[in-house]
mmCIF file of C-alpha atoms in Angstrom:
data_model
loop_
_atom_site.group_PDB
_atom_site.id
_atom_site.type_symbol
_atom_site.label_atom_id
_atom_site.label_comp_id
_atom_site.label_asym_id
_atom_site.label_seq_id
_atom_site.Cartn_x
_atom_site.Cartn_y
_atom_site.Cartn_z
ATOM 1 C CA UNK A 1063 115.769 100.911 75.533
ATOM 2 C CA UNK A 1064 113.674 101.585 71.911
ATOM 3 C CA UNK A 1065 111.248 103.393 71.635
ATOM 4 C CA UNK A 1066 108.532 101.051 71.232
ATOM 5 C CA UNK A 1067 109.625 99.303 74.531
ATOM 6 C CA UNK A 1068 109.571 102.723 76.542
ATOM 7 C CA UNK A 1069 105.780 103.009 74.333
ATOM 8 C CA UNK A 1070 104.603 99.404 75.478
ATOM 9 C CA UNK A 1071 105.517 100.003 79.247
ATOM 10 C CA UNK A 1072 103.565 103.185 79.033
ATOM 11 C CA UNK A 1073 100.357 100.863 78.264
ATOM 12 C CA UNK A 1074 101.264 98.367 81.187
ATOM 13 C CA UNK A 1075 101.112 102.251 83.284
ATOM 14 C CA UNK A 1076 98.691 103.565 81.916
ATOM 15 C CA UNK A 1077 96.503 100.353 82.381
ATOM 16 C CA UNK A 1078 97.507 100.051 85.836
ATOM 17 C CA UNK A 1079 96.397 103.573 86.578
ATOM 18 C CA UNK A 1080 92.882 103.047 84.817
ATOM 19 C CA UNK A 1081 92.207 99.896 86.418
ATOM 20 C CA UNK A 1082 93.732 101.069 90.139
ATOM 21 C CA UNK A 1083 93.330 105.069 90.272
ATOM 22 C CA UNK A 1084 95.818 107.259 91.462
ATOM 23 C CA UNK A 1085 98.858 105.637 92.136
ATOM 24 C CA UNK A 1086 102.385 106.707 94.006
ATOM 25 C CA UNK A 1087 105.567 106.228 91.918
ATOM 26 C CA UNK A 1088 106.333 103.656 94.775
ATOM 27 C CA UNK A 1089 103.667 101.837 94.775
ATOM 28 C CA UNK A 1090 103.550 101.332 90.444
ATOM 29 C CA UNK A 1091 106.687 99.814 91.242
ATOM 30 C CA UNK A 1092 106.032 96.952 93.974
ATOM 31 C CA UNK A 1093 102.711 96.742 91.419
ATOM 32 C CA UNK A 1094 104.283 96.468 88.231
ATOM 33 C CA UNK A 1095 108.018 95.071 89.222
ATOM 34 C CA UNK A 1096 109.620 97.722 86.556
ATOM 35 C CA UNK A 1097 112.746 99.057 87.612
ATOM 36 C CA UNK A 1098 111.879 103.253 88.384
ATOM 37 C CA UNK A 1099 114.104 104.458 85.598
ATOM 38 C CA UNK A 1100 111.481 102.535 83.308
ATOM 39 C CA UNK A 1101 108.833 104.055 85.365
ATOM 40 C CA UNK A 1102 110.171 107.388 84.659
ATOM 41 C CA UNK A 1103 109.844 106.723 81.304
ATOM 42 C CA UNK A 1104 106.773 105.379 81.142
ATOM 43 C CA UNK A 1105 105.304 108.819 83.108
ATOM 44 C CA UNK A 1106 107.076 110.727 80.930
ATOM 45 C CA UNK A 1107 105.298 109.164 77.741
ATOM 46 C CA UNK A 1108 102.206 109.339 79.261
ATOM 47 C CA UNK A 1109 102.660 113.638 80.324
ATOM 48 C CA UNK A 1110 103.629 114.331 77.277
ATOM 49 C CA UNK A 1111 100.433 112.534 75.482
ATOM 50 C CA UNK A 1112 98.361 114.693 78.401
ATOM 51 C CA UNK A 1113 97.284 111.352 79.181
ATOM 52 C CA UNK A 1114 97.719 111.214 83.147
ATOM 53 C CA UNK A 1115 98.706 113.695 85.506
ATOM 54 C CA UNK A 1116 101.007 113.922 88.606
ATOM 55 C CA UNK A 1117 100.869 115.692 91.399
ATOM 56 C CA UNK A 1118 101.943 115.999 95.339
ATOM 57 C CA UNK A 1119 100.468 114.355 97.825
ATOM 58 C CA UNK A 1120 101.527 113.993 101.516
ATOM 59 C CA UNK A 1121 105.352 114.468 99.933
ATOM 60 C CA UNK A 1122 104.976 111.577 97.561
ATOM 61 C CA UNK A 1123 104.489 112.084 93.890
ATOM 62 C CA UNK A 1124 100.862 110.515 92.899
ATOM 63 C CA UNK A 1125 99.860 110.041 89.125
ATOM 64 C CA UNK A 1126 96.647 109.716 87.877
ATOM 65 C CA UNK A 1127 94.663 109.544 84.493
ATOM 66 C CA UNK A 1128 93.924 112.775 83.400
ATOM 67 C CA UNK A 1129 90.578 112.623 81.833
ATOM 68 C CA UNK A 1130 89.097 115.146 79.143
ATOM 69 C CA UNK A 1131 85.539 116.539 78.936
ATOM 70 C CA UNK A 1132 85.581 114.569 75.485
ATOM 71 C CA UNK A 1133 86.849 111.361 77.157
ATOM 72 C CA UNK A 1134 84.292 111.444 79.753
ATOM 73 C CA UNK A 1135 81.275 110.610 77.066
ATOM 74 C CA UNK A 1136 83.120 107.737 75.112
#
C-alpha cells in the first residue's frame, strides 16, 4: 500500500469520526467496509498527526477526534 493510499483512507476515518463521534475499531469497519489492517493504518496516521485519540472503553478500543483549544474557534 503507498503512502498516499494509507493518507486518503485516513480522510475517509477521519471523516467518519467527525461526522459520527467516537467510534469502536469494529464498528469503522462494518461502517467503512476497509479491511482492519487498513484501519490500523489509517489510526495510526491520524495519532501521529494528534488528530484523534483512542482510548478504552468497556474492553473495546474507541477513537475519537481529538480537538485543540485552537480548533475549537475555527
Amino acid at each position: 500500500m503507498l503512502t498516499h493510499e494509507i493518507g486518503s483512507n485516513a480522510g475517509d476515518v477521519y471523516t467518519l469520526l467527525s461526522q459520527k463521534g467516537r467510534l469502536s475499531i469494529r464498528k469503522i469497519g462494518e461502517l467503512t467496509y476497509k479491511q482492519e489492517s487498513v484501519i490500523f493504518l489509517s489510526l495510526g496516521w491520524l495519532l501521529r498527526e494528534n488528530k484523534i485519540k483512542i482510548t478504552e472503553q468497556n474492553g473495546e478500543l474507541v477513537s475519537e477526534i481529538s480537538y485543540t483549544t485552537s480548533d475549537m474557534y475555527y
